[in-house]
Each structure stands twice: as structure tokens, then as C-alpha cells.
Amino acid sequence: MKNIKKKLMAILRENARLTSSQLAARLSISTEQVEQLLAELEASRAIYGYKTLINPEALGEEIVEAVIEVHVTPTRGEGFDGIAKRIYRFPEVRSLYLMSGGSDFLLFMEAQSLKEIAKFVTEKLATMDGVQETQTHFLLKKYKQDGVPLDGEDSVERLPVTP
Amino acid sequence: MSSENMQQGSSLTRKISRRVAELPPSGIRRFFELVLATEGVISLGVGEPDFVTPWNIREEAVFQLEKGRTSYTSNYGLKELRCELAAWLERRYSLQYDPDSEIVITVGGSEAIDIALRAILEPGDEVLIVEPCYVSYAPVVILAGGTPRYIATKQEEGFRLNIARLRESVTPRTKALIINYPNNPTGATFRYDDLESLCRFAGEHDLLILSDEIYAELTYEGVHVSLAALPEAKERTLLVSGFSKAFAMTGWRLGYLCGPAELIAAMVKIHQYTILCAPTISQYAAIEALRNGDADIEAMREEYRARRNFIVKSFNEMGLRTLMPEGAFYAFANIESTGMTSEEFCTRLLREQRVAVVPGTAFGPSGEGFIRASYASSFEKLERAVEGIARFVRK
């Protein structure tokens, strides 16, 4: 059962839009079983959302993304979790990770402009209690995200009939 | 002018050897032309993986090219590759082959079949071929001067070997037997018992066995038992395999032939005069495949398994009796319920639904009444193809 759940998640991770009957075909189980498994996975938050990979630049839209290294002072009792929560509750923060190495947090955010990011960093983040230092890196170009190359892969045509 | 050309054409035609002129054209080739001429076809006629070679293997080839590894290798193939292959064959199939004398790296499994047959056949020697089977066995036997004798396998027998039928066809001129398992096109494989009785039969008649195990890594039920793993079989077995199917490396043209040293030496004689060595860069890539390819093989096999379950279930639901293939990536469906011949079914399916499958007759006389559908295609394509076939069958 665990194995089939893992397979189901792996398939959905590649394509979350498949219907229950398509998933059933891929797993050699019934549609009802797929729905049951999905309900269980969602309830346990093994699956905690379905989102779409988007590239707004394809529509000519400019977006600015930044990765920010954040040094903080952990607090007694809460460690890093308290300050992490204060940071990630800002909706512009898309991802936040506690890291080993030079900085404590790695924060991913996106905005309409460089100015907006600067504003967030200088007004909200750097001035927050417990935040010691920030280093902001702007993304210049994305090559691959969530396992998908943004330029797409060259497709190679096979001969239609071979022995 | 045209008559002059025709004159010249026909005199040139006369220069073609009778053996080649009389060789029947491949049934697949004709169908291929038909498919090419039709637009927007979903093809389940493809006999190669739909995966591109894993990147680590491609990257290794690029690296070796940059280093300038562009010269010939030993006739037998790179020593490093043969050693790696011997270790791999032992690890995966408990086979023991000496990398110095019992393994030759060839240009695909195709060359291995060719040099093996050419090295052993005298004019008039007969070769038993278990069919339905890969299209090139019989022509290659003929080109090597031998005479092919087809041995039928049947759906109601699970496309398994029928030793009694083999016995009926054996003559004093029979020199060898060609088997292929997991089988293209039936998907059947042979178990230990099948191989044991085959081996006993071959011993009684002193036959060599050319065992084409190119699909061995794509075995879905149980484990693949290599013929040469049977102690009494090894001395009469010529093992043909390659990298195409296991590692999705068809275009690299790399295979191998393993067998007793005396026989391999004779086959290498042909190989050295006609090929010299298999492509060097492919050989370097293959070393990487053998060292770090297990996870990719596993992932591809699991994907094929899911597609197999889907397509076989779909065929049976629409009344095309299809056995669950135990290996390879083909579903061999019985279309007798439609009242059509294989040719007719495939031609009309192509014209009416733009779905291509291959008539079973391309793989031998026992293929009549069957079609071969390859599931080496994305699930999306399989789903659309199955819908088309279901609409066609309902009509």
C-alpha cells in the first residue's frame, strides 16, 4: 500500500491534472481505489496541495525573484521556529528553509519589481527583532525549476515503425 | 533515354546475387511506407524504447569525446568494457564469461546474430527458428548460406517452446536453433524448465543454440534465467544481447556476443574483417551504463510494466484476446474475433483511426491473426491509441 501511494505521488508530482481514471490505468487499480488513496494522502498531508508550474515571462510579464540569506538569533524555547513563522507569514515569501552552513534561513520571494523586494527587505525583514543580517541575491535567469527545464527539451522523433 | 536507362537498370539488376534478389522484403518495411504516407499517426509500431539514453551515459560520451577517444579499439572491444560486462553478467544472471576470450562487443545485437550464423553455417545447413520472432533471423540465416525452418509457438500454449514440434523439424542437417526471450513480438519468456528441456533436446541432436536475450532486463514476472546459466547449456550457447533495450541506447549500435572461446574466435575473424570494432565512443558510454545504470533500468521497467497492464487489459476488454506479456514491450493481440486478417486489420486501422500497429505476419507464419502493439510509448499516446482501436473494433 505504501508502495502504491509512493507511485501515485510520483505520478501526480509529474502531472497533477490526470483524472482518477487515468491514474487508475497507470497504477493498475480501480478509480475508486485511486480516490480512496488520494483522500488518505490529503488527510495525512502527504499531499499538501496541487499547484501549477507557471512562467509569466512567456506572456511578456516582468517579475523579479530573489533568494535572501537571513542570519537570525534563535530564541530560547522556540529556537528558529518562532522567527521563521514571523517571516513566512508575509505572503510575498514563497519558500523559507532553515539551512546548514553560512546563513540560517534561505528565503525565496518574488515581486513585480526590484523596488518592491528592496522595500520588503529594508522595511520588514531587516528590521525584524532577531534578524541580524540579510544578503539579497536576485535571480538572473531560470534554467530548470521543479524538475522541468524552462526551455523545454528537444523532442526526438523516432521512426514510426521498426522491427 | 528512358529505354536506355531501363536497359541499364535491368542489366544492373542482373548483377545482384540471386541470394539477395530472392530475399523477401521485410513485411515491416512496406507497412512503414504506408505509415509515413499517413498524417497525424499515433504509432504503436515502434520497436525501441521511447526514453532517451540517461544523461549520465550521454555525458560520459561527451567527456570521452572531449578527451579525444576517437581511435579504433581491440577487435573484441575495449578491455575495460569487456571486464565490466563480464562482472555485470555475473552479477545480474550468474553467468561466467572470460572477458579475454569469450566476449566480443558488436554493432548491436544484429551484428552478433550475423557473425554467429556466418561463422557456423555451411551451405544447406538448417537452422530452427522459433517464431513468431524478430524479422531478421531467417534472412540472416539465408544470407549465411543456411536454410531456416520455422517452429511455431501458439497463443494457447502461452507462446512457450513445444519440444515435440522441435523434434518433428529436426534433420541430420540441423545445426542450430535460434530462440529469443523475452520475445519480440509475443512478450513470452522461458522458465528454467523450458530451458532445461530445450537443452536436453539440443544435446540429443548436438545443436548450437543462439539465444537472443536482448530484452532480458525488461522482465516483469520473476527473474530472467539466461540459457548459459544452465551448466550443461553453456558449451552450446551463443548469447546475443546488447545495450539498446536495457539502457535505451538503440542509436549507439552496441551489442555483444558471448560463447565458447573457439567459436568466439571464429566469429571475431569475420568481425575484424568487416567491422574492425564497434563504435569506440559507444563503448565508453556503455562502461558508464554498466557501472551506474541499475536505477535507470529499474525506473524504465516499472514504467513499462504499468503501460503493459493498461494496454493488455484494454485489449482484452475490447475482445482482442491478449496474454499478459512477461517481458519486452509488446502486446501481441489476437484479432481473429474481428474476422480480419492481420494485414487488413492494420491497414484499415491506420486508414480509419490513424493508429499504427504491426501485422503479426511480419514476424512469421504463426503471426497471422495477431497484431503487435508496442507499449514503448507515453501513456498519453497509449490512451489515445487504445481509444482509436476500440472505436475500430466496435464498428
mmCIF file with all atom_site columns, N, CA and C in Angstrom, chain B residues 7 18-19 24 40 81 125 159 194 214 234-235 243 245 278 320 335 344 375 383:
data_model
loop_
_atom_site.group_PDB
_atom_site.id
_atom_site.type_symbol
_atom_site.label_atom_id
_atom_site.label_alt_id
_atom_site.label_comp_id
_atom_site.label_asym_id
_atom_site.label_entity_id
_atom_site.label_seq_id
_atom_site.pdbx_PDB_ins_code
_atom_site.Cartn_x
_atom_site.Cartn_y
_atom_site.Cartn_z
_atom_site.occupancy
_atom_site.B_iso_or_equiv
_atom_site.pdbx_formal_charge
_atom_site.auth_seq_id
_atom_site.auth_comp_id
_atom_site.auth_asym_id
_atom_site.auth_atom_id
_atom_site.pdbx_PDB_model_num
ATOM 1  N N  . GLN B 1 7   ? 17.261  -0.242  -69.758 1.00 0.00 ? 7   GLN B N  1
ATOM 2  C CA . GLN B 1 7   ? 18.207  -1.273  -70.181 1.00 0.00 ? 7   GLN B CA 1
ATOM 3  C C  . GLN B 1 7   ? 19.298  -1.419  -69.127 1.00 0.00 ? 7   GLN B C  1
ATOM 4  N N  . ARG B 1 18  ? 21.770  -13.863 -56.653 1.00 0.00 ? 18  ARG B N  1
ATOM 5  C CA . ARG B 1 18  ? 20.435  -14.453 -56.600 1.00 0.00 ? 18  ARG B CA 1
ATOM 6  C C  . ARG B 1 18  ? 19.933  -14.537 -55.161 1.00 0.00 ? 18  ARG B C  1
ATOM 7  N N  . ARG B 1 19  ? 20.878  -14.822 -54.264 1.00 0.00 ? 19  ARG B N  1
ATOM 8  C CA . ARG B 1 19  ? 20.514  -14.978 -52.858 1.00 0.00 ? 19  ARG B CA 1
ATOM 9  C C  . ARG B 1 19  ? 19.839  -13.703 -52.335 1.00 0.00 ? 19  ARG B C  1
ATOM 10 N N  . PRO B 1 24  ? 13.023  -12.141 -49.479 1.00 0.00 ? 24  PRO B N  1
ATOM 11 C CA . PRO B 1 24  ? 11.763  -11.377 -49.464 1.00 0.00 ? 24  PRO B CA 1
ATOM 12 C C  . PRO B 1 24  ? 11.970  -10.051 -48.716 1.00 0.00 ? 24  PRO B C  1
ATOM 13 N N  . GLY B 1 40  ? -0.508  12.510  -39.069 1.00 0.00 ? 40  GLY B N  1
ATOM 14 C CA . GLY B 1 40  ? -1.065  12.529  -37.718 1.00 0.00 ? 40  GLY B CA 1
ATOM 15 C C  . GLY B 1 40  ? -1.274  11.158  -37.110 1.00 0.00 ? 40  GLY B C  1
ATOM 16 N N  . LEU B 1 81  ? 35.617  -2.429  -21.029 1.00 0.00 ? 81  LEU B N  1
ATOM 17 C CA . LEU B 1 81  ? 34.196  -2.707  -21.210 1.00 0.00 ? 81  LEU B CA 1
ATOM 18 C C  . LEU B 1 81  ? 33.911  -4.198  -21.048 1.00 0.00 ? 81  LEU B C  1
ATOM 19 N N  . ASP B 1 125 ? 23.032  -26.111 -44.435 1.00 0.00 ? 125 ASP B N  1
ATOM 20 C CA . ASP B 1 125 ? 22.772  -26.355 -43.011 1.00 0.00 ? 125 ASP B CA 1
ATOM 21 C C  . ASP B 1 125 ? 21.432  -25.752 -42.633 1.00 0.00 ? 125 ASP B C  1
ATOM 22 N N  . PHE B 1 159 ? 2.729   -19.212 -25.985 1.00 0.00 ? 159 PHE B N  1
ATOM 23 C CA . PHE B 1 159 ? 3.895   -18.951 -26.854 1.00 0.00 ? 159 PHE B CA 1
ATOM 24 C C  . PHE B 1 159 ? 5.163   -19.573 -26.279 1.00 0.00 ? 159 PHE B C  1
ATOM 25 N N  . ASP B 1 194 ? 11.590  -24.890 -19.142 1.00 0.00 ? 194 ASP B N  1
ATOM 26 C CA . ASP B 1 194 ? 11.598  -24.808 -20.608 1.00 0.00 ? 194 ASP B CA 1
ATOM 27 C C  . ASP B 1 194 ? 13.034  -24.938 -21.111 1.00 0.00 ? 194 ASP B C  1
ATOM 28 N N  . ILE B 1 214 ? 18.090  -9.977  -25.730 1.00 0.00 ? 214 ILE B N  1
ATOM 29 C CA . ILE B 1 214 ? 18.217  -8.521  -25.732 1.00 0.00 ? 214 ILE B CA 1
ATOM 30 C C  . ILE B 1 214 ? 17.220  -7.833  -24.793 1.00 0.00 ? 214 ILE B C  1
ATOM 31 N N  . LYS B 1 234 ? 25.913  -24.197 -21.446 1.00 0.00 ? 234 LYS B N  1
ATOM 32 C CA . LYS B 1 234 ? 26.883  -23.149 -21.764 1.00 0.00 ? 234 LYS B CA 1
ATOM 33 C C  . LYS B 1 234 ? 27.735  -23.463 -22.996 1.00 0.00 ? 234 LYS B C  1
ATOM 34 N N  . GLU B 1 235 ? 28.186  -24.716 -23.118 1.00 0.00 ? 235 GLU B N  1
ATOM 35 C CA . GLU B 1 235 ? 29.110  -25.054 -24.203 1.00 0.00 ? 235 GLU B CA 1
ATOM 36 C C  . GLU B 1 235 ? 28.453  -25.003 -25.581 1.00 0.00 ? 235 GLU B C  1
ATOM 37 N N  . PHE B 1 243 ? 22.922  -3.266  -25.528 1.00 0.00 ? 243 PHE B N  1
ATOM 38 C CA . PHE B 1 243 ? 22.615  -2.140  -24.651 1.00 0.00 ? 243 PHE B CA 1
ATOM 39 C C  . PHE B 1 243 ? 21.339  -1.406  -25.055 1.00 0.00 ? 243 PHE B C  1
ATOM 40 N N  . LYS B 1 245 ? 18.014  -2.041  -25.510 1.00 0.00 ? 245 LYS B N  1
ATOM 41 C CA . LYS B 1 245 ? 16.737  -2.073  -24.824 1.00 0.00 ? 245 LYS B CA 1
ATOM 42 C C  . LYS B 1 245 ? 16.903  -1.783  -23.344 1.00 0.00 ? 245 LYS B C  1
ATOM 43 N N  . ALA B 1 278 ? 33.473  -2.215  -32.750 1.00 0.00 ? 278 ALA B N  1
ATOM 44 C CA . ALA B 1 278 ? 32.231  -1.455  -32.522 1.00 0.00 ? 278 ALA B CA 1
ATOM 45 C C  . ALA B 1 278 ? 32.610  0.003   -32.247 1.00 0.00 ? 278 ALA B C  1
ATOM 46 N N  . LEU B 1 320 ? -10.132 -8.442  -27.831 1.00 0.00 ? 320 LEU B N  1
ATOM 47 C CA . LEU B 1 320 ? -8.924  -8.937  -28.505 1.00 0.00 ? 320 LEU B CA 1
ATOM 48 C C  . LEU B 1 320 ? -8.118  -9.706  -27.464 1.00 0.00 ? 320 LEU B C  1
ATOM 49 N N  . ILE B 1 335 ? -6.593  -11.028 -33.038 1.00 0.00 ? 335 ILE B N  1
ATOM 50 C CA . ILE B 1 335 ? -7.665  -10.233 -33.654 1.00 0.00 ? 335 ILE B CA 1
ATOM 51 C C  . ILE B 1 335 ? -8.641  -11.099 -34.440 1.00 0.00 ? 335 ILE B C  1
ATOM 52 N N  . GLU B 1 344 ? -5.117  -6.765  -43.121 1.00 0.00 ? 344 GLU B N  1
ATOM 53 C CA . GLU B 1 344 ? -6.338  -5.988  -43.322 1.00 0.00 ? 344 GLU B CA 1
ATOM 54 C C  . GLU B 1 344 ? -6.624  -5.136  -42.084 1.00 0.00 ? 344 GLU B C  1
ATOM 55 N N  . TYR B 1 375 ? 4.244   -1.026  -26.413 1.00 0.00 ? 375 TYR B N  1
ATOM 56 C CA . TYR B 1 375 ? 3.882   -0.063  -25.357 1.00 0.00 ? 375 TYR B CA 1
ATOM 57 C C  . TYR B 1 375 ? 5.085   0.763   -24.914 1.00 0.00 ? 375 TYR B C  1
ATOM 58 N N  . GLU B 1 383 ? -3.152  5.852   -24.457 1.00 0.00 ? 383 GLU B N  1
ATOM 59 C CA . GLU B 1 383 ? -4.583  6.067   -24.206 1.00 0.00 ? 383 GLU B CA 1
ATOM 60 C C  . GLU B 1 383 ? -5.311  6.457   -25.488 1.00 0.00 ? 383 GLU B C  1
#
